[in-house]
Each structure stands twice: as structure tokens, then as C-alpha cells.
Amino acid sequence: MKLTLLVSAAVTVLAPAAFAEGHYPYTDENCGVTTVYEAAPDHAVTLSNNATEMMLALGLQDHMAGTSYMANLRISPQYEAAYNAIPILSPLVATTEQLIEAEADFVYAGYPDGFSESRHTRDQLHDLGMKTRLNTEGCNLGKYGFDELYAEIRSVAGIFGVPERGEVLINDIADRVAAVEERLVGADPIPVFIYNGGEDTPRAVLGNTMLSHVVDRAGGTNILGAVDNRYGSTSWEQLVDQAPEFIVVFYSGTASGQVVEDPDAELGQARVDVLKANPIIAQVPAVANGNHVLIPSVIGQPGPSSADALEKLARAFHPEAFAE
């Protein structure tokens, strides 16, 4: 039977539902922090775009007091209506003062930028009466893939007492992953470099990331996927040696800590231009053939839109598998 991929627009935000009876107290073990919840938080604030999408995908918008750190990136279309009804506290990471003003009782970050000595640590927020969670990719505990994402979904759903919604979301993502894998049966994986900016020294997305896993599941092989870290640097000469056939251009919505007006052009396309202008890698197959794909952090970081990234990359790497 011919399988058709689900498009992102077909995924809807889960409708509000009754909390699971007898669910609390709920204990959340997260990156070395143990937190006990006696009830669902009702003034949650997110500190990253993938954390925001996770909350919305679980239908938890009524429990949110604010979002932050979207910069000028765009929320995925299926979450736009719910997102527009929630206060945006800051285009950057919400400050401690903004969290206090929002009366936050739960602060959720999708990656470590949200909790730092320069902003606010988790302990500092705990001292202010705010519970916290960090997506476990940010703990850098090793490889991170769909199984770890499903565990993250179950944890967030557990905190808010809606485990059944978590299972619905997991099943939806798993179905989309299976549909891609069915299309890719028999396809040979291609070598891929995940480029995270840099001119003199290229920055790379390494093996302990959801994006590296998604590249592999999409019929590619991250040429730096064996490196046991999340992000790091490489050299242009290494690209020549490893000859990637495709380059994934990864970018967020900020540069040097400042919001970029048009991330797709000023970061995404600008990074493509850097690749094209570099004579050292001119004969690298991915560059010579113009094989690149842009992946913004909204879908490149671990979250419900990781399925969108998977579908986009699989179609780019193996278009013949998706020909109608």
C-alpha cells in the first residue's frame, strides 16, 4: 500500500481535557533535579521555541503565563492560533524580573540557554518558588533521538496531569516517522554535514543532538555524528576529506545575543552564501551540486516539530523516494 506523509498542517493542537484523577503527587526526575508536583502548574513560562511548541502540542495553552525566545522565527503553523493568545514576555530568554512579573510557577527550557549563571540558574528560580524543567538533550547525557523525545513528552504530560495527551502526541509522531522509514526502504544513506555557522572555523552540530539523529533517520549520515557532544567546531579541510553530499544549514533567530530581523535570510541564506564563497570546499559534492537545506531551530531542536524536520530532510536527501 502506498503511504502518504502527513504534512504539518494536518497536526492540530490537542483540545483541553480533564486532568487524570489520582495522578498527583507526580515526581519528575530531570537532569539531576527531583521535583514533586502536587498539582498542574497554572502559570508556566517557556524559555525556548521548542519548549513552547511542546506545551502547545499537549494542549496546555491555558496553563501558560507567557513565552519567550522566539526572536523573529515563526511558530509552526499548527500552533499559531494558540501561540497568538499567549503573552510574549521577550523575543530573547525571559529575564528573572519578567518571570516574577508573570507569576511563573513553572519554567521550561528546551535547551540550556534558558538556565545559566548570566541569566538565572534553576536553583535561583527554585528559591523564588518556580519549578523548572530542561529538555534532556540539554543535559548532554549522550545520544538523543525519538525515544528520548517520547520520554520528554511523557514527562511534560505527567507534570500537567495529562498522560493520555502525551500518548496521542507520541503516536502521531511515531506514525509520521514510520511513514518516512517506509518510503526510505532500500535507500542508501548519504554523508551529511550539519553546518551551524562560522567562516574561518566552521561550527558543527555533533552526535548528541536530536538533529543529528533526525539526519540519520532521514536517510543521511552525520559525518561528525560519532563525536560525543552537542556542538563543536571542525575545519574546512575535514569537509574536503569527508566529502559530504548534502549540507544541512542550522540556525536560530539570534546572532551574538541579538535578535535578527530576518533569520531565514540573514542567518540561513547567509550561511549558504558563506559555503558557496569558500574556495577550499568548492569541489565538495554538497557545495558543487548546491545540495543544502535550511533547518531553523524551531524544527531543528527536539520537540513535536522534529517530525517536520524529518520529513523535510528525507525529501531533500532522497527525492526519488517521494516521487508521486
Coordinates of C-alpha atoms in Angstrom, one line a residue:
M1 CA 0.0 0.0 0.0
K2 CA 1.3 3.4 -0.9
L3 CA 1.9 5.6 2.1
T4 CA 1.5 9.3 2.1
L5 CA 3.3 11.5 4.5
L6 CA 1.4 13.6 7.0
V7 CA 2.0 17.3 6.5
S8 CA 2.5 19.5 9.4
A9 CA -0.7 21.4 8.8
A10 CA -2.7 18.2 9.5
V11 CA -1.5 18.1 13.1
T12 CA -3.7 20.0 15.4
V13 CA -3.2 21.3 18.9
L14 CA -4.8 18.9 21.4
A15 CA -8.0 20.2 22.8
P16 CA -8.3 20.8 26.6
A17 CA -9.3 17.7 28.5
A18 CA -9.9 16.8 32.2
F19 CA -6.8 16.1 34.2
A20 CA -6.1 12.5 35.2
E21 CA -7.7 11.6 38.5
G22 CA -5.4 10.3 41.2
H23 CA -2.4 11.4 39.2
Y24 CA -0.7 13.6 41.8
P25 CA 1.6 13.8 43.5
Y26 CA 3.8 13.4 40.4
T27 CA 7.6 13.2 40.7
D28 CA 9.7 14.5 37.9
E29 CA 13.4 13.4 37.6
N30 CA 15.2 15.7 35.3
C31 CA 18.9 16.3 34.7
G32 CA 19.7 15.6 38.3
V33 CA 16.8 17.7 39.7
T34 CA 13.9 15.9 41.5
T35 CA 10.7 17.9 41.6
V36 CA 7.4 16.8 43.2
Y37 CA 4.2 18.3 41.8
E38 CA 1.0 18.3 43.9
A39 CA -1.0 19.8 41.0
A40 CA -0.5 21.0 37.5
P41 CA 1.3 24.4 37.2
D42 CA -1.0 27.2 36.0
H43 CA 1.5 30.0 35.3
A44 CA 4.0 28.2 33.1
V45 CA 6.6 30.2 31.1
T46 CA 8.7 28.8 28.2
L47 CA 12.2 29.9 27.5
S48 CA 12.7 28.4 24.0
N49 CA 10.7 27.8 20.9
N50 CA 10.7 24.0 21.1
A51 CA 9.5 24.2 24.8
T52 CA 6.7 26.5 23.6
E53 CA 5.7 24.1 20.9
M54 CA 5.8 21.1 23.3
M55 CA 3.3 22.9 25.6
L56 CA 1.0 23.8 22.8
A57 CA 1.2 20.4 21.2
L58 CA -0.1 19.0 24.5
G59 CA -2.9 21.5 24.6
L60 CA -1.6 23.3 27.7
Q61 CA -2.0 26.9 26.5
D62 CA -4.5 27.6 29.3
H63 CA -1.7 26.9 31.8
M64 CA 0.8 29.3 30.2
A65 CA 1.5 32.8 31.5
G66 CA 4.0 33.6 28.7
T67 CA 6.5 32.5 26.2
S68 CA 10.0 33.8 25.2
Y69 CA 13.0 33.3 22.9
M70 CA 11.2 33.0 19.6
A71 CA 13.1 36.0 18.3
N72 CA 11.8 36.6 14.8
L73 CA 11.4 32.9 14.0
R74 CA 7.9 31.7 13.1
I75 CA 6.0 29.2 15.2
S76 CA 4.9 26.1 13.3
P77 CA 1.5 26.8 11.6
Q78 CA -0.4 24.2 13.5
Y79 CA 0.3 26.1 16.8
E80 CA -0.1 29.6 15.6
A81 CA -3.6 30.3 16.8
A82 CA -2.8 29.1 20.3
Y83 CA 0.5 30.8 20.4
N84 CA -1.0 34.2 19.4
A85 CA -3.3 34.1 22.5
I86 CA -0.3 33.8 25.0
P87 CA 1.7 36.8 26.1
I88 CA 5.2 37.0 24.6
L89 CA 7.4 38.2 27.5
S90 CA 10.5 38.7 25.4
P91 CA 12.0 37.9 22.0
L92 CA 15.0 36.7 24.0
V93 CA 15.1 34.5 27.1
A94 CA 12.7 36.0 29.6
T95 CA 14.5 37.7 32.5
T96 CA 14.1 36.8 36.1
E97 CA 12.1 40.0 36.6
Q98 CA 9.8 39.1 33.7
L99 CA 9.3 35.6 35.2
I100 CA 8.4 37.2 38.6
E101 CA 6.0 39.7 37.0
A102 CA 4.3 36.8 35.1
E103 CA 4.0 35.0 38.5
A104 CA 5.6 32.0 36.9
D105 CA 5.2 28.7 38.8
F106 CA 6.9 26.5 36.2
V107 CA 9.7 27.5 33.8
Y108 CA 10.5 25.2 30.9
A109 CA 13.6 25.5 28.7
G110 CA 14.1 23.4 25.6
Y111 CA 17.9 23.9 25.7
P112 CA 20.5 25.1 28.3
D113 CA 20.5 28.8 27.2
G114 CA 17.4 29.3 29.4
F115 CA 19.2 28.4 32.6
S116 CA 22.7 29.9 33.1
E117 CA 24.7 31.9 35.5
S118 CA 24.4 35.0 33.4
R119 CA 20.6 34.8 33.4
H120 CA 19.2 32.6 36.2
T121 CA 20.1 29.1 37.3
R122 CA 17.5 26.5 38.1
D123 CA 18.4 26.8 41.8
Q124 CA 17.8 30.6 41.7
L125 CA 14.4 30.1 40.2
H126 CA 13.6 27.3 42.7
D127 CA 14.4 29.8 45.5
L128 CA 11.8 32.1 44.0
G129 CA 9.2 29.4 44.2
M130 CA 9.3 28.4 40.5
K131 CA 9.6 24.8 39.4
T132 CA 11.8 24.1 36.4
R133 CA 12.4 21.6 33.6
L134 CA 15.1 21.3 30.9
N135 CA 14.7 19.2 27.9
T136 CA 17.1 16.3 28.5
E137 CA 19.0 16.9 25.2
G138 CA 20.4 19.9 27.0
C139 CA 21.9 17.8 29.8
N140 CA 24.2 16.2 27.2
L141 CA 23.6 12.7 28.5
G142 CA 24.6 11.1 25.3
K143 CA 22.7 10.3 22.1
Y144 CA 19.3 11.8 21.8
G145 CA 16.6 10.6 19.4
F146 CA 12.9 9.9 19.1
D147 CA 12.8 7.6 22.1
E148 CA 14.3 10.3 24.3
L149 CA 11.8 12.8 22.8
Y150 CA 8.9 10.5 23.6
A151 CA 10.2 10.3 27.2
E152 CA 10.3 14.1 27.3
I153 CA 6.7 14.3 26.1
R154 CA 5.7 11.8 28.8
S155 CA 7.4 13.9 31.4
V156 CA 5.8 17.2 30.5
A157 CA 2.4 15.5 30.1
G158 CA 3.0 13.9 33.5
I159 CA 3.8 17.3 35.2
F160 CA 0.5 18.7 33.9
G161 CA -1.6 15.6 34.6
V162 CA -2.4 14.8 31.0
P163 CA -0.6 11.5 30.3
E164 CA -3.2 10.5 27.7
R165 CA -2.5 13.6 25.6
G166 CA 1.2 12.6 25.7
E167 CA 0.4 9.2 24.2
V168 CA -1.7 10.8 21.5
L169 CA 1.2 13.1 20.5
I170 CA 3.7 10.3 20.7
N171 CA 1.6 8.1 18.5
D172 CA 1.2 10.8 15.9
I173 CA 4.9 11.5 15.7
A174 CA 5.7 7.7 15.6
D175 CA 3.2 7.3 12.7
R176 CA 5.0 10.0 10.8
V177 CA 8.4 8.5 11.5
A178 CA 7.2 5.1 10.3
A179 CA 5.8 6.6 7.1
V180 CA 9.2 8.2 6.3
E181 CA 11.0 5.0 7.0
E182 CA 8.7 3.0 4.8
R183 CA 9.5 5.4 1.9
L184 CA 13.2 5.1 2.5
V185 CA 13.4 1.3 2.5
G186 CA 16.3 0.4 0.2
A187 CA 17.7 3.9 0.0
D188 CA 21.5 4.2 0.6
P189 CA 22.4 6.8 3.3
I190 CA 24.3 9.8 2.1
P191 CA 27.0 11.7 4.1
V192 CA 25.8 15.0 5.5
F193 CA 27.5 17.9 7.2
I194 CA 25.3 19.9 9.7
Y195 CA 26.6 23.5 9.5
N196 CA 26.0 25.8 12.4
G197 CA 27.8 28.9 11.0
G198 CA 31.3 30.3 11.1
E199 CA 33.6 31.5 8.4
D200 CA 37.2 30.9 9.4
T201 CA 36.3 27.9 11.6
P202 CA 33.0 26.1 10.7
R203 CA 30.8 25.2 13.6
A204 CA 29.1 21.9 13.5
V205 CA 26.1 20.0 15.0
L206 CA 27.6 16.9 16.6
G207 CA 26.3 13.5 17.6
N208 CA 24.5 14.1 20.9
T209 CA 21.6 16.1 19.3
M210 CA 18.2 15.4 18.1
L211 CA 19.1 17.0 14.7
S212 CA 21.9 14.5 14.2
H213 CA 19.5 11.7 14.9
V214 CA 16.9 13.1 12.6
V215 CA 19.5 13.4 9.8
D216 CA 20.3 9.7 10.2
R217 CA 16.6 8.7 10.3
A218 CA 16.1 10.8 7.2
G219 CA 18.5 8.7 5.1
G220 CA 21.7 10.6 5.8
T221 CA 24.7 10.1 8.0
N222 CA 26.1 13.0 10.0
I223 CA 29.8 13.0 9.2
L224 CA 30.5 14.2 12.7
G225 CA 27.8 12.0 14.4
A226 CA 30.4 10.0 16.3
V227 CA 31.6 13.0 18.3
D228 CA 30.2 12.7 21.8
N229 CA 29.0 16.2 22.2
R230 CA 26.2 18.5 21.1
Y231 CA 28.0 21.3 19.3
G232 CA 31.6 22.0 18.3
S233 CA 34.0 23.1 15.6
T234 CA 35.6 21.4 12.6
S235 CA 37.7 22.6 9.7
W236 CA 37.0 23.2 6.0
E237 CA 39.8 20.7 5.2
Q238 CA 37.8 18.0 7.1
L239 CA 34.9 18.6 4.8
V240 CA 37.1 18.1 1.8
D241 CA 38.3 14.8 3.3
Q242 CA 34.8 13.5 4.2
A243 CA 33.1 14.9 1.1
P244 CA 29.5 15.3 2.3
E245 CA 26.9 15.0 -0.4
F246 CA 24.5 17.3 1.4
I247 CA 24.8 20.2 3.9
V248 CA 22.1 20.9 6.5
V249 CA 22.2 24.6 7.4
F250 CA 21.1 25.0 11.0
Y251 CA 20.3 28.4 12.6
S252 CA 18.4 30.1 15.3
G253 CA 16.8 33.6 15.4
T254 CA 19.7 35.4 17.1
A255 CA 23.3 36.4 16.4
S256 CA 25.7 37.5 19.1
G257 CA 22.9 37.5 21.5
Q258 CA 20.8 39.9 19.4
V259 CA 17.5 39.3 17.6
V260 CA 17.9 39.1 13.8
E261 CA 15.2 40.8 11.8
D262 CA 15.0 38.1 9.1
P263 CA 16.7 34.8 10.3
D264 CA 15.9 32.9 7.1
A265 CA 17.8 35.4 5.0
E266 CA 20.4 36.9 7.5
L267 CA 21.4 33.6 9.0
G268 CA 20.1 30.7 6.9
Q269 CA 20.8 32.0 3.4
A270 CA 23.8 34.0 4.6
R271 CA 25.4 30.7 5.7
V272 CA 24.7 29.2 2.3
D273 CA 26.4 32.2 0.8
V274 CA 29.5 31.6 3.0
L275 CA 29.6 28.0 1.8
K276 CA 29.4 29.0 -1.8
A277 CA 32.1 31.6 -1.5
N278 CA 34.7 29.4 0.2
P279 CA 37.2 28.2 -2.4
I280 CA 38.5 25.4 -0.1
I281 CA 35.3 23.5 -0.3
A282 CA 34.3 24.4 -3.9
Q283 CA 34.7 20.8 -5.0
V284 CA 33.0 19.2 -2.0
P285 CA 30.0 17.4 -3.6
A286 CA 27.4 19.2 -1.5
V287 CA 28.7 22.6 -2.4
A288 CA 29.5 21.8 -6.1
N289 CA 26.0 20.5 -6.6
G290 CA 24.2 23.1 -4.5
N291 CA 22.8 20.4 -2.1
H292 CA 21.8 22.2 1.0
V293 CA 18.6 22.5 3.1
L294 CA 17.7 25.2 5.7
I295 CA 16.6 24.0 9.2
P296 CA 15.6 26.7 11.7
S297 CA 15.8 25.9 15.4
V298 CA 12.0 25.7 15.6
I299 CA 12.1 22.3 13.9
G300 CA 15.8 21.5 14.4
Q301 CA 15.7 21.4 18.2
P302 CA 14.0 18.4 19.9
G303 CA 10.2 18.9 20.0
P304 CA 7.0 18.0 18.3
S305 CA 8.2 19.6 15.1
S306 CA 11.1 17.2 14.9
A307 CA 8.7 15.2 12.7
D308 CA 8.6 18.1 10.3
A309 CA 12.4 18.2 10.2
L310 CA 12.5 14.5 9.5
E311 CA 10.1 14.8 6.6
K312 CA 11.8 17.9 5.1
L313 CA 15.2 16.3 5.3
A314 CA 14.1 12.9 3.9
R315 CA 12.5 14.6 0.9
A316 CA 15.7 16.6 0.3
F317 CA 18.1 13.7 0.6
H318 CA 16.0 11.2 -1.3
P319 CA 13.5 12.9 -3.6
E320 CA 13.2 9.8 -5.7
A321 CA 11.6 8.0 -2.7
F322 CA 8.8 10.6 -2.6
A323 CA 8.1 10.9 -6.3
E324 CA 4.3 10.5 -6.9

